[in-house]
Amino acid sequence: MDRMKKLIQEPNSSIQSTAVKEKPSGFLSINRVMSLDSLDVDLSKQLTAAPAQPKLEPQVEAPAKSASVTAIKWKLAPTRREQDKWDRATKAATGGSEVMFRELRRSREDPKVVAEQYRKQYFRLKKRLQFLTLGIGGVRLVSAYVSYSPEITASYGVGLLGSIVYMRMLGSSMDSMADGARGLLKGAIGQPRLLVPVVLVMIFNRWNGIVVPQYGFMHLELIPMLVGFFAYKVATFIRAIEEALPAVEKET
């Protein structure tokens, strides 16, 4: 009762004393609410004062500006010298892996044994091509004899002989490659296989121009002669098809 009487008798002094004694805090208190309800408290100075600037604004804006400045930087193209250095460094870094993979792919067999195997395979291939040329040419020669005239058959037979001679010369040139570049040059000079079609054309001209009028032999045809010469092409084409189907050969 004594305290209530004191508050009723001196309301202004009690409110002012509580306002002075109260320390500022960031939380809502009952005394502050009572002071806001009172009309005797003058808050005009606090309302008219300029708001305090926050201290964190320049600290937040500074990194944003620096980030915008660094984002606009251009990446210059490397010079030729720098590009060469990078290429050499890349080659040096990947060279070890290439050597490692090459060593892994290298056969562990004896090189002499492998060379002998390839040598036998080469001789089988050469004989195979010669037999194919002779077989295909023989079948076509018989079919030409049955279907066409003897002149066309004889012309095709002359061309077939030129094809067999060409294949023999080609095999000799390939055999000379074992001696290196010197052997290759020697084989190319000693085996003029490219002159075989020229010789066939010369035989055709001389035969029809000299032998036929004087001795009355049969006339030769140029087109069947050339068809017989290109019989080796059919043999090589068949052999290429056989090499293109290794899976079928393995299964058989």
PDB file of C-alpha atoms in Angstrom:
ATOM      1  CA  MET A   1       0.000   0.000   0.000  1.00  0.00           C
ATOM      2  CA  ASP A   2       2.812   2.437   0.806  1.00  0.00           C
ATOM      3  CA  ARG A   3       4.390   1.867  -2.646  1.00  0.00           C
ATOM      4  CA  MET A   4       1.067   2.214  -4.430  1.00  0.00           C
ATOM      5  CA  LYS A   5       0.396   5.454  -2.620  1.00  0.00           C
ATOM      6  CA  LYS A   6       3.777   6.748  -3.628  1.00  0.00           C
ATOM      7  CA  LEU A   7       3.108   5.928  -7.296  1.00  0.00           C
ATOM      8  CA  ILE A   8      -0.317   7.562  -7.153  1.00  0.00           C
ATOM      9  CA  GLN A   9       1.012  10.710  -5.481  1.00  0.00           C
ATOM     10  CA  GLU A  10       4.106  11.163  -7.692  1.00  0.00           C
ATOM     11  CA  PRO A  11       3.491   9.460 -11.065  1.00  0.00           C
ATOM     12  CA  ASN A  12       5.751  11.715 -13.182  1.00  0.00           C
ATOM     13  CA  SER A  13       8.789  11.461 -10.926  1.00  0.00           C
ATOM     14  CA  SER A  14       8.554   7.680 -10.702  1.00  0.00           C
ATOM     15  CA  ILE A  15       8.330   7.278 -14.497  1.00  0.00           C
ATOM     16  CA  GLN A  16      11.247   9.635 -15.115  1.00  0.00           C
ATOM     17  CA  SER A  17      13.396   7.888 -12.511  1.00  0.00           C
ATOM     18  CA  THR A  18      12.707   4.494 -14.053  1.00  0.00           C
ATOM     19  CA  ALA A  19      13.477   5.901 -17.497  1.00  0.00           C
ATOM     20  CA  VAL A  20      16.805   7.288 -16.309  1.00  0.00           C
ATOM     21  CA  LYS A  21      17.792   4.226 -14.347  1.00  0.00           C
ATOM     22  CA  GLU A  22      16.966   1.839 -17.207  1.00  0.00           C
ATOM     23  CA  LYS A  23      19.894   0.812 -19.361  1.00  0.00           C
ATOM     24  CA  PRO A  24      19.338   0.506 -23.109  1.00  0.00           C
ATOM     25  CA  SER A  25      18.884  -3.003 -24.308  1.00  0.00           C
ATOM     26  CA  GLY A  26      17.928  -4.605 -27.524  1.00  0.00           C
ATOM     27  CA  PHE A  27      14.902  -6.379 -26.112  1.00  0.00           C
ATOM     28  CA  LEU A  28      11.403  -5.240 -25.310  1.00  0.00           C
ATOM     29  CA  SER A  29      10.801  -4.447 -21.630  1.00  0.00           C
ATOM     30  CA  ILE A  30       7.727  -3.533 -19.590  1.00  0.00           C
ATOM     31  CA  ASN A  31       9.152  -0.179 -18.472  1.00  0.00           C
ATOM     32  CA  ARG A  32       9.756   0.882 -22.093  1.00  0.00           C
ATOM     33  CA  VAL A  33       6.169   0.031 -22.971  1.00  0.00           C
ATOM     34  CA  MET A  34       4.963   2.133 -20.056  1.00  0.00           C
ATOM     35  CA  SER A  35       7.174   5.006 -21.166  1.00  0.00           C
ATOM     36  CA  LEU A  36       5.771   4.850 -24.702  1.00  0.00           C
ATOM     37  CA  ASP A  37       2.241   5.025 -23.318  1.00  0.00           C
ATOM     38  CA  SER A  38       3.091   8.080 -21.269  1.00  0.00           C
ATOM     39  CA  LEU A  39       2.601  11.492 -22.901  1.00  0.00           C
ATOM     40  CA  ASP A  40       5.194  13.150 -20.680  1.00  0.00           C
ATOM     41  CA  VAL A  41       8.159  11.456 -22.382  1.00  0.00           C
ATOM     42  CA  ASP A  42       9.631  13.447 -25.267  1.00  0.00           C
ATOM     43  CA  LEU A  43      10.914  11.191 -28.066  1.00  0.00           C
ATOM     44  CA  SER A  44      11.125  13.803 -30.794  1.00  0.00           C
ATOM     45  CA  LYS A  45      14.946  14.031 -30.581  1.00  0.00           C
ATOM     46  CA  GLN A  46      15.340  10.309 -31.030  1.00  0.00           C
ATOM     47  CA  LEU A  47      12.944  10.234 -33.999  1.00  0.00           C
ATOM     48  CA  THR A  48      14.452  13.230 -35.789  1.00  0.00           C
ATOM     49  CA  ALA A  49      18.048  11.977 -35.394  1.00  0.00           C
ATOM     50  CA  ALA A  50      19.643  10.424 -38.554  1.00  0.00           C
ATOM     51  CA  PRO A  51      19.731   6.670 -38.517  1.00  0.00           C
ATOM     52  CA  ALA A  52      23.120   5.218 -37.795  1.00  0.00           C
ATOM     53  CA  GLN A  53      24.935   3.773 -40.821  1.00  0.00           C
ATOM     54  CA  PRO A  54      25.576   0.059 -40.526  1.00  0.00           C
ATOM     55  CA  LYS A  55      29.223  -0.855 -40.383  1.00  0.00           C
ATOM     56  CA  LEU A  56      28.899  -4.013 -42.456  1.00  0.00           C
ATOM     57  CA  GLU A  57      27.868  -2.326 -45.745  1.00  0.00           C
ATOM     58  CA  PRO A  58      31.363  -1.382 -46.951  1.00  0.00           C
ATOM     59  CA  GLN A  59      32.662  -4.784 -45.936  1.00  0.00           C
ATOM     60  CA  VAL A  60      29.965  -6.499 -48.006  1.00  0.00           C
ATOM     61  CA  GLU A  61      30.229  -4.206 -51.040  1.00  0.00           C
ATOM     62  CA  ALA A  62      34.017  -4.387 -51.297  1.00  0.00           C
ATOM     63  CA  PRO A  63      34.245  -8.069 -52.201  1.00  0.00           C
ATOM     64  CA  ALA A  64      31.365  -7.674 -54.650  1.00  0.00           C
ATOM     65  CA  LYS A  65      33.229  -4.928 -56.505  1.00  0.00           C
ATOM     66  CA  SER A  66      36.454  -6.894 -56.553  1.00  0.00           C
ATOM     67  CA  ALA A  67      34.627  -9.973 -57.852  1.00  0.00           C
ATOM     68  CA  SER A  68      33.065  -7.946 -60.657  1.00  0.00           C
ATOM     69  CA  VAL A  69      36.468  -6.570 -61.595  1.00  0.00           C
ATOM     70  CA  THR A  70      38.155  -9.971 -61.642  1.00  0.00           C
ATOM     71  CA  ALA A  71      35.304 -11.535 -63.631  1.00  0.00           C
ATOM     72  CA  ILE A  72      35.956  -9.203 -66.591  1.00  0.00           C
ATOM     73  CA  LYS A  73      39.587 -10.314 -66.981  1.00  0.00           C
ATOM     74  CA  TRP A  74      40.358 -11.737 -70.429  1.00  0.00           C
ATOM     75  CA  LYS A  75      42.310 -14.946 -70.980  1.00  0.00           C
ATOM     76  CA  LEU A  76      44.998 -14.233 -73.534  1.00  0.00           C
ATOM     77  CA  ALA A  77      45.798 -16.817 -76.196  1.00  0.00           C
ATOM     78  CA  PRO A  78      49.134 -18.593 -75.700  1.00  0.00           C
ATOM     79  CA  THR A  79      52.042 -17.589 -77.874  1.00  0.00           C
ATOM     80  CA  ARG A  80      53.718 -20.012 -80.242  1.00  0.00           C
ATOM     81  CA  ARG A  81      56.576 -20.594 -77.841  1.00  0.00           C
ATOM     82  CA  GLU A  82      54.208 -21.306 -74.966  1.00  0.00           C
ATOM     83  CA  GLN A  83      52.189 -23.660 -77.164  1.00  0.00           C
ATOM     84  CA  ASP A  84      55.348 -25.529 -78.135  1.00  0.00           C
ATOM     85  CA  LYS A  85      56.328 -25.863 -74.475  1.00  0.00           C
ATOM     86  CA  TRP A  86      52.881 -27.230 -73.595  1.00  0.00           C
ATOM     87  CA  ASP A  87      52.986 -29.682 -76.491  1.00  0.00           C
ATOM     88  CA  ARG A  88      56.404 -30.956 -75.426  1.00  0.00           C
ATOM     89  CA  ALA A  89      55.233 -31.294 -71.833  1.00  0.00           C
ATOM     90  CA  THR A  90      52.127 -33.213 -72.945  1.00  0.00           C
ATOM     91  CA  LYS A  91      54.188 -35.478 -75.168  1.00  0.00           C
ATOM     92  CA  ALA A  92      56.638 -36.143 -72.342  1.00  0.00           C
ATOM     93  CA  ALA A  93      53.764 -36.912 -69.979  1.00  0.00           C
ATOM     94  CA  THR A  94      52.022 -39.331 -72.367  1.00  0.00           C
ATOM     95  CA  GLY A  95      55.190 -40.864 -73.852  1.00  0.00           C
ATOM     96  CA  GLY A  96      55.664 -43.232 -70.960  1.00  0.00           C
ATOM     97  CA  SER A  97      52.173 -44.681 -71.311  1.00  0.00           C
ATOM     98  CA  GLU A  98      52.649 -45.166 -75.061  1.00  0.00           C
ATOM     99  CA  VAL A  99      55.872 -47.066 -74.472  1.00  0.00           C
ATOM    100  CA  MET A 100      54.187 -49.168 -71.809  1.00  0.00           C
ATOM    101  CA  PHE A 101      51.262 -50.073 -74.093  1.00  0.00           C
ATOM    102  CA  ARG A 102      53.667 -50.831 -76.934  1.00  0.00           C
ATOM    103  CA  GLU A 103      55.587 -53.198 -74.706  1.00  0.00           C
ATOM    104  CA  LEU A 104      52.360 -54.868 -73.624  1.00  0.00           C
ATOM    105  CA  ARG A 105      51.233 -55.332 -77.224  1.00  0.00           C
ATOM    106  CA  ARG A 106      54.593 -56.701 -78.311  1.00  0.00           C
ATOM    107  CA  SER A 107      54.613 -60.407 -78.885  1.00  0.00           C
ATOM    108  CA  ARG A 108      56.578 -62.522 -76.422  1.00  0.00           C
ATOM    109  CA  GLU A 109      57.489 -65.096 -79.062  1.00  0.00           C
ATOM    110  CA  ASP A 110      60.884 -65.515 -80.633  1.00  0.00           C
ATOM    111  CA  PRO A 111      61.351 -63.029 -83.536  1.00  0.00           C
ATOM    112  CA  LYS A 112      62.937 -65.707 -85.698  1.00  0.00           C
ATOM    113  CA  VAL A 113      59.960 -67.999 -85.191  1.00  0.00           C
ATOM    114  CA  VAL A 114      57.539 -65.193 -86.015  1.00  0.00           C
ATOM    115  CA  ALA A 115      59.541 -64.255 -89.140  1.00  0.00           C
ATOM    116  CA  GLU A 116      59.488 -67.868 -90.298  1.00  0.00           C
ATOM    117  CA  GLN A 117      55.738 -68.039 -89.798  1.00  0.00           C
ATOM    118  CA  TYR A 118      55.203 -64.889 -91.862  1.00  0.00           C
ATOM    119  CA  ARG A 119      57.535 -66.239 -94.518  1.00  0.00           C
ATOM    120  CA  LYS A 120      55.521 -69.453 -94.857  1.00  0.00           C
ATOM    121  CA  GLN A 121      52.310 -67.453 -94.908  1.00  0.00           C
ATOM    122  CA  TYR A 122      53.679 -65.299 -97.729  1.00  0.00           C
ATOM    123  CA  PHE A 123      54.652 -68.299 -99.867  1.00  0.00           C
ATOM    124  CA  ARG A 124      51.231 -69.857 -99.320  1.00  0.00           C
ATOM    125  CA  LEU A 125      49.601 -66.615-100.406  1.00  0.00           C
ATOM    126  CA  LYS A 126      51.742 -66.381-103.552  1.00  0.00           C
ATOM    127  CA  LYS A 127      50.972 -69.957-104.580  1.00  0.00           C
ATOM    128  CA  ARG A 128      47.319 -69.401-103.788  1.00  0.00           C
ATOM    129  CA  LEU A 129      47.140 -66.397-106.107  1.00  0.00           C
ATOM    130  CA  GLN A 130      48.915 -68.222-108.917  1.00  0.00           C
ATOM    131  CA  PHE A 131      46.625 -71.249-108.669  1.00  0.00           C
ATOM    132  CA  LEU A 132      43.552 -69.026-108.512  1.00  0.00           C
ATOM    133  CA  THR A 133      44.676 -67.133-111.604  1.00  0.00           C
ATOM    134  CA  LEU A 134      45.338 -70.340-113.502  1.00  0.00           C
ATOM    135  CA  GLY A 135      42.085 -71.968-112.356  1.00  0.00           C
ATOM    136  CA  ILE A 136      39.843 -68.967-113.102  1.00  0.00           C
ATOM    137  CA  GLY A 137      41.572 -68.444-116.454  1.00  0.00           C
ATOM    138  CA  GLY A 138      41.164 -72.128-117.386  1.00  0.00           C
ATOM    139  CA  VAL A 139      37.452 -72.130-116.579  1.00  0.00           C
ATOM    140  CA  ARG A 140      36.881 -68.987-118.604  1.00  0.00           C
ATOM    141  CA  LEU A 141      38.977 -70.359-121.455  1.00  0.00           C
ATOM    142  CA  VAL A 142      36.786 -73.457-121.651  1.00  0.00           C
ATOM    143  CA  SER A 143      33.623 -71.346-121.477  1.00  0.00           C
ATOM    144  CA  ALA A 144      34.962 -69.096-124.253  1.00  0.00           C
ATOM    145  CA  TYR A 145      35.695 -72.157-126.421  1.00  0.00           C
ATOM    146  CA  VAL A 146      32.146 -73.447-125.861  1.00  0.00           C
ATOM    147  CA  SER A 147      30.351 -70.118-126.270  1.00  0.00           C
ATOM    148  CA  TYR A 148      32.457 -68.151-128.767  1.00  0.00           C
ATOM    149  CA  SER A 149      34.624 -68.638-131.844  1.00  0.00           C
ATOM    150  CA  PRO A 150      38.130 -70.159-131.892  1.00  0.00           C
ATOM    151  CA  GLU A 151      39.642 -66.727-132.627  1.00  0.00           C
ATOM    152  CA  ILE A 152      38.216 -65.310-129.404  1.00  0.00           C
ATOM    153  CA  THR A 153      39.349 -68.386-127.480  1.00  0.00           C
ATOM    154  CA  ALA A 154      42.907 -68.131-128.839  1.00  0.00           C
ATOM    155  CA  SER A 155      42.993 -64.404-128.039  1.00  0.00           C
ATOM    156  CA  TYR A 156      41.829 -65.059-124.494  1.00  0.00           C
ATOM    157  CA  GLY A 157      44.456 -67.801-124.105  1.00  0.00           C
ATOM    158  CA  VAL A 158      47.258 -65.426-125.149  1.00  0.00           C
ATOM    159  CA  GLY A 159      46.051 -62.866-122.613  1.00  0.00           C
ATOM    160  CA  LEU A 160      45.909 -65.569-119.915  1.00  0.00           C
ATOM    161  CA  LEU A 161      49.536 -66.503-120.579  1.00  0.00           C
ATOM    162  CA  GLY A 162      50.456 -62.821-120.154  1.00  0.00           C
ATOM    163  CA  SER A 163      48.577 -62.750-116.837  1.00  0.00           C
ATOM    164  CA  ILE A 164      50.477 -65.800-115.526  1.00  0.00           C
ATOM    165  CA  VAL A 165      53.814 -64.259-116.582  1.00  0.00           C
ATOM    166  CA  TYR A 166      52.818 -61.006-114.845  1.00  0.00           C
ATOM    167  CA  MET A 167      52.055 -62.846-111.599  1.00  0.00           C
ATOM    168  CA  ARG A 168      55.395 -64.634-111.715  1.00  0.00           C
ATOM    169  CA  MET A 169      57.227 -61.344-112.169  1.00  0.00           C
ATOM    170  CA  LEU A 170      55.248 -59.782-109.341  1.00  0.00           C
ATOM    171  CA  GLY A 171      56.200 -62.640-107.023  1.00  0.00           C
ATOM    172  CA  SER A 172      59.866 -62.248-107.891  1.00  0.00           C
ATOM    173  CA  SER A 173      59.688 -58.518-107.147  1.00  0.00           C
ATOM    174  CA  MET A 174      58.103 -59.208-103.771  1.00  0.00           C
ATOM    175  CA  ASP A 175      60.794 -61.792-102.981  1.00  0.00           C
ATOM    176  CA  SER A 176      63.508 -59.209-103.636  1.00  0.00           C
ATOM    177  CA  MET A 177      62.027 -56.879-100.967  1.00  0.00           C
ATOM    178  CA  ALA A 178      63.659 -59.042 -98.298  1.00  0.00           C
ATOM    179  CA  ASP A 179      67.000 -57.414 -99.160  1.00  0.00           C
ATOM    180  CA  GLY A 180      65.758 -53.917 -98.372  1.00  0.00           C
ATOM    181  CA  ALA A 181      65.695 -50.927-100.696  1.00  0.00           C
ATOM    182  CA  ARG A 182      68.586 -52.242-102.772  1.00  0.00           C
ATOM    183  CA  GLY A 183      66.791 -55.507-103.440  1.00  0.00           C
ATOM    184  CA  LEU A 184      63.581 -53.643-104.252  1.00  0.00           C
ATOM    185  CA  LEU A 185      65.378 -51.506-106.834  1.00  0.00           C
ATOM    186  CA  LYS A 186      67.058 -54.550-108.300  1.00  0.00           C
ATOM    187  CA  GLY A 187      63.768 -56.402-108.579  1.00  0.00           C
ATOM    188  CA  ALA A 188      62.040 -53.422-110.194  1.00  0.00           C
ATOM    189  CA  ILE A 189      64.806 -53.127-112.813  1.00  0.00           C
ATOM    190  CA  GLY A 190      65.176 -56.848-113.493  1.00  0.00           C
ATOM    191  CA  GLN A 191      61.429 -57.610-113.636  1.00  0.00           C
ATOM    192  CA  PRO A 192      59.692 -55.167-116.025  1.00  0.00           C
ATOM    193  CA  ARG A 193      56.242 -56.577-115.370  1.00  0.00           C
ATOM    194  CA  LEU A 194      54.597 -53.335-116.441  1.00  0.00           C
ATOM    195  CA  LEU A 195      55.708 -54.052-120.017  1.00  0.00           C
ATOM    196  CA  VAL A 196      53.591 -57.213-120.247  1.00  0.00           C
ATOM    197  CA  PRO A 197      50.427 -55.465-121.555  1.00  0.00           C
ATOM    198  CA  VAL A 198      52.597 -53.497-123.992  1.00  0.00           C
ATOM    199  CA  VAL A 199      54.081 -56.744-125.291  1.00  0.00           C
ATOM    200  CA  LEU A 200      50.585 -58.196-125.711  1.00  0.00           C
ATOM    201  CA  VAL A 201      49.498 -55.228-127.795  1.00  0.00           C
ATOM    202  CA  MET A 202      52.664 -55.540-129.913  1.00  0.00           C
ATOM    203  CA  ILE A 203      51.978 -59.246-130.455  1.00  0.00           C
ATOM    204  CA  PHE A 204      48.452 -58.401-131.533  1.00  0.00           C
ATOM    205  CA  ASN A 205      49.642 -55.840-134.079  1.00  0.00           C
ATOM    206  CA  ARG A 206      52.464 -57.996-135.494  1.00  0.00           C
ATOM    207  CA  TRP A 207      50.352 -61.137-135.639  1.00  0.00           C
ATOM    208  CA  ASN A 208      47.501 -59.517-137.498  1.00  0.00           C
ATOM    209  CA  GLY A 209      49.780 -57.398-139.669  1.00  0.00           C
ATOM    210  CA  ILE A 210      52.436 -59.951-140.685  1.00  0.00           C
ATOM    211  CA  VAL A 211      51.593 -63.551-139.750  1.00  0.00           C
ATOM    212  CA  VAL A 212      47.921 -63.555-140.776  1.00  0.00           C
ATOM    213  CA  PRO A 213      48.417 -62.160-144.329  1.00  0.00           C
ATOM    214  CA  GLN A 214      51.461 -64.322-145.092  1.00  0.00           C
ATOM    215  CA  TYR A 215      50.565 -67.649-143.479  1.00  0.00           C
ATOM    216  CA  GLY A 216      46.799 -67.407-143.178  1.00  0.00           C
ATOM    217  CA  PHE A 217      46.533 -68.124-139.463  1.00  0.00           C
ATOM    218  CA  MET A 218      43.481 -67.161-137.400  1.00  0.00           C
ATOM    219  CA  HIS A 219      42.924 -63.541-136.528  1.00  0.00           C
ATOM    220  CA  LEU A 220      43.433 -62.359-132.911  1.00  0.00           C
ATOM    221  CA  GLU A 221      41.045 -60.073-131.040  1.00  0.00           C
ATOM    222  CA  LEU A 222      42.329 -57.335-128.722  1.00  0.00           C
ATOM    223  CA  ILE A 223      39.414 -57.207-126.238  1.00  0.00           C
ATOM    224  CA  PRO A 224      39.467 -60.947-125.344  1.00  0.00           C
ATOM    225  CA  MET A 225      43.237 -60.742-125.027  1.00  0.00           C
ATOM    226  CA  LEU A 226      42.978 -57.920-122.467  1.00  0.00           C
ATOM    227  CA  VAL A 227      40.193 -59.757-120.620  1.00  0.00           C
ATOM    228  CA  GLY A 228      42.452 -62.792-120.320  1.00  0.00           C
ATOM    229  CA  PHE A 229      45.317 -60.610-119.062  1.00  0.00           C
ATOM    230  CA  PHE A 230      43.201 -59.197-116.219  1.00  0.00           C
ATOM    231  CA  ALA A 231      42.357 -62.655-114.897  1.00  0.00           C
ATOM    232  CA  TYR A 232      44.804 -62.086-112.006  1.00  0.00           C
ATOM    233  CA  LYS A 233      42.622 -59.217-110.836  1.00  0.00           C
ATOM    234  CA  VAL A 234      39.749 -61.625-110.284  1.00  0.00           C
ATOM    235  CA  ALA A 235      42.053 -63.902-108.292  1.00  0.00           C
ATOM    236  CA  THR A 236      43.238 -61.053-106.051  1.00  0.00           C
ATOM    237  CA  PHE A 237      39.637 -59.946-105.519  1.00  0.00           C
ATOM    238  CA  ILE A 238      38.614 -63.444-104.399  1.00  0.00           C
ATOM    239  CA  ARG A 239      41.612 -63.621-102.065  1.00  0.00           C
ATOM    240  CA  ALA A 240      40.689 -60.233-100.559  1.00  0.00           C
ATOM    241  CA  ILE A 241      37.192 -61.516 -99.814  1.00  0.00           C
ATOM    242  CA  GLU A 242      38.690 -64.559 -98.087  1.00  0.00           C
ATOM    243  CA  GLU A 243      40.912 -62.335 -95.937  1.00  0.00           C
ATOM    244  CA  ALA A 244      37.950 -60.105 -95.054  1.00  0.00           C
ATOM    245  CA  LEU A 245      36.118 -63.024 -93.442  1.00  0.00           C
ATOM    246  CA  PRO A 246      38.534 -64.361 -90.801  1.00  0.00           C
ATOM    247  CA  ALA A 247      35.750 -65.266 -88.408  1.00  0.00           C
ATOM    248  CA  VAL A 248      34.276 -67.753 -90.872  1.00  0.00           C
ATOM    249  CA  GLU A 249      37.691 -69.321 -91.462  1.00  0.00           C
ATOM    250  CA  LYS A 250      38.290 -69.682 -87.705  1.00  0.00           C
ATOM    251  CA  GLU A 251      34.939 -71.403 -87.201  1.00  0.00           C
ATOM    252  CA  THR A 252      35.650 -73.842 -90.039  1.00  0.00           C
TER     253      THR A 252
END
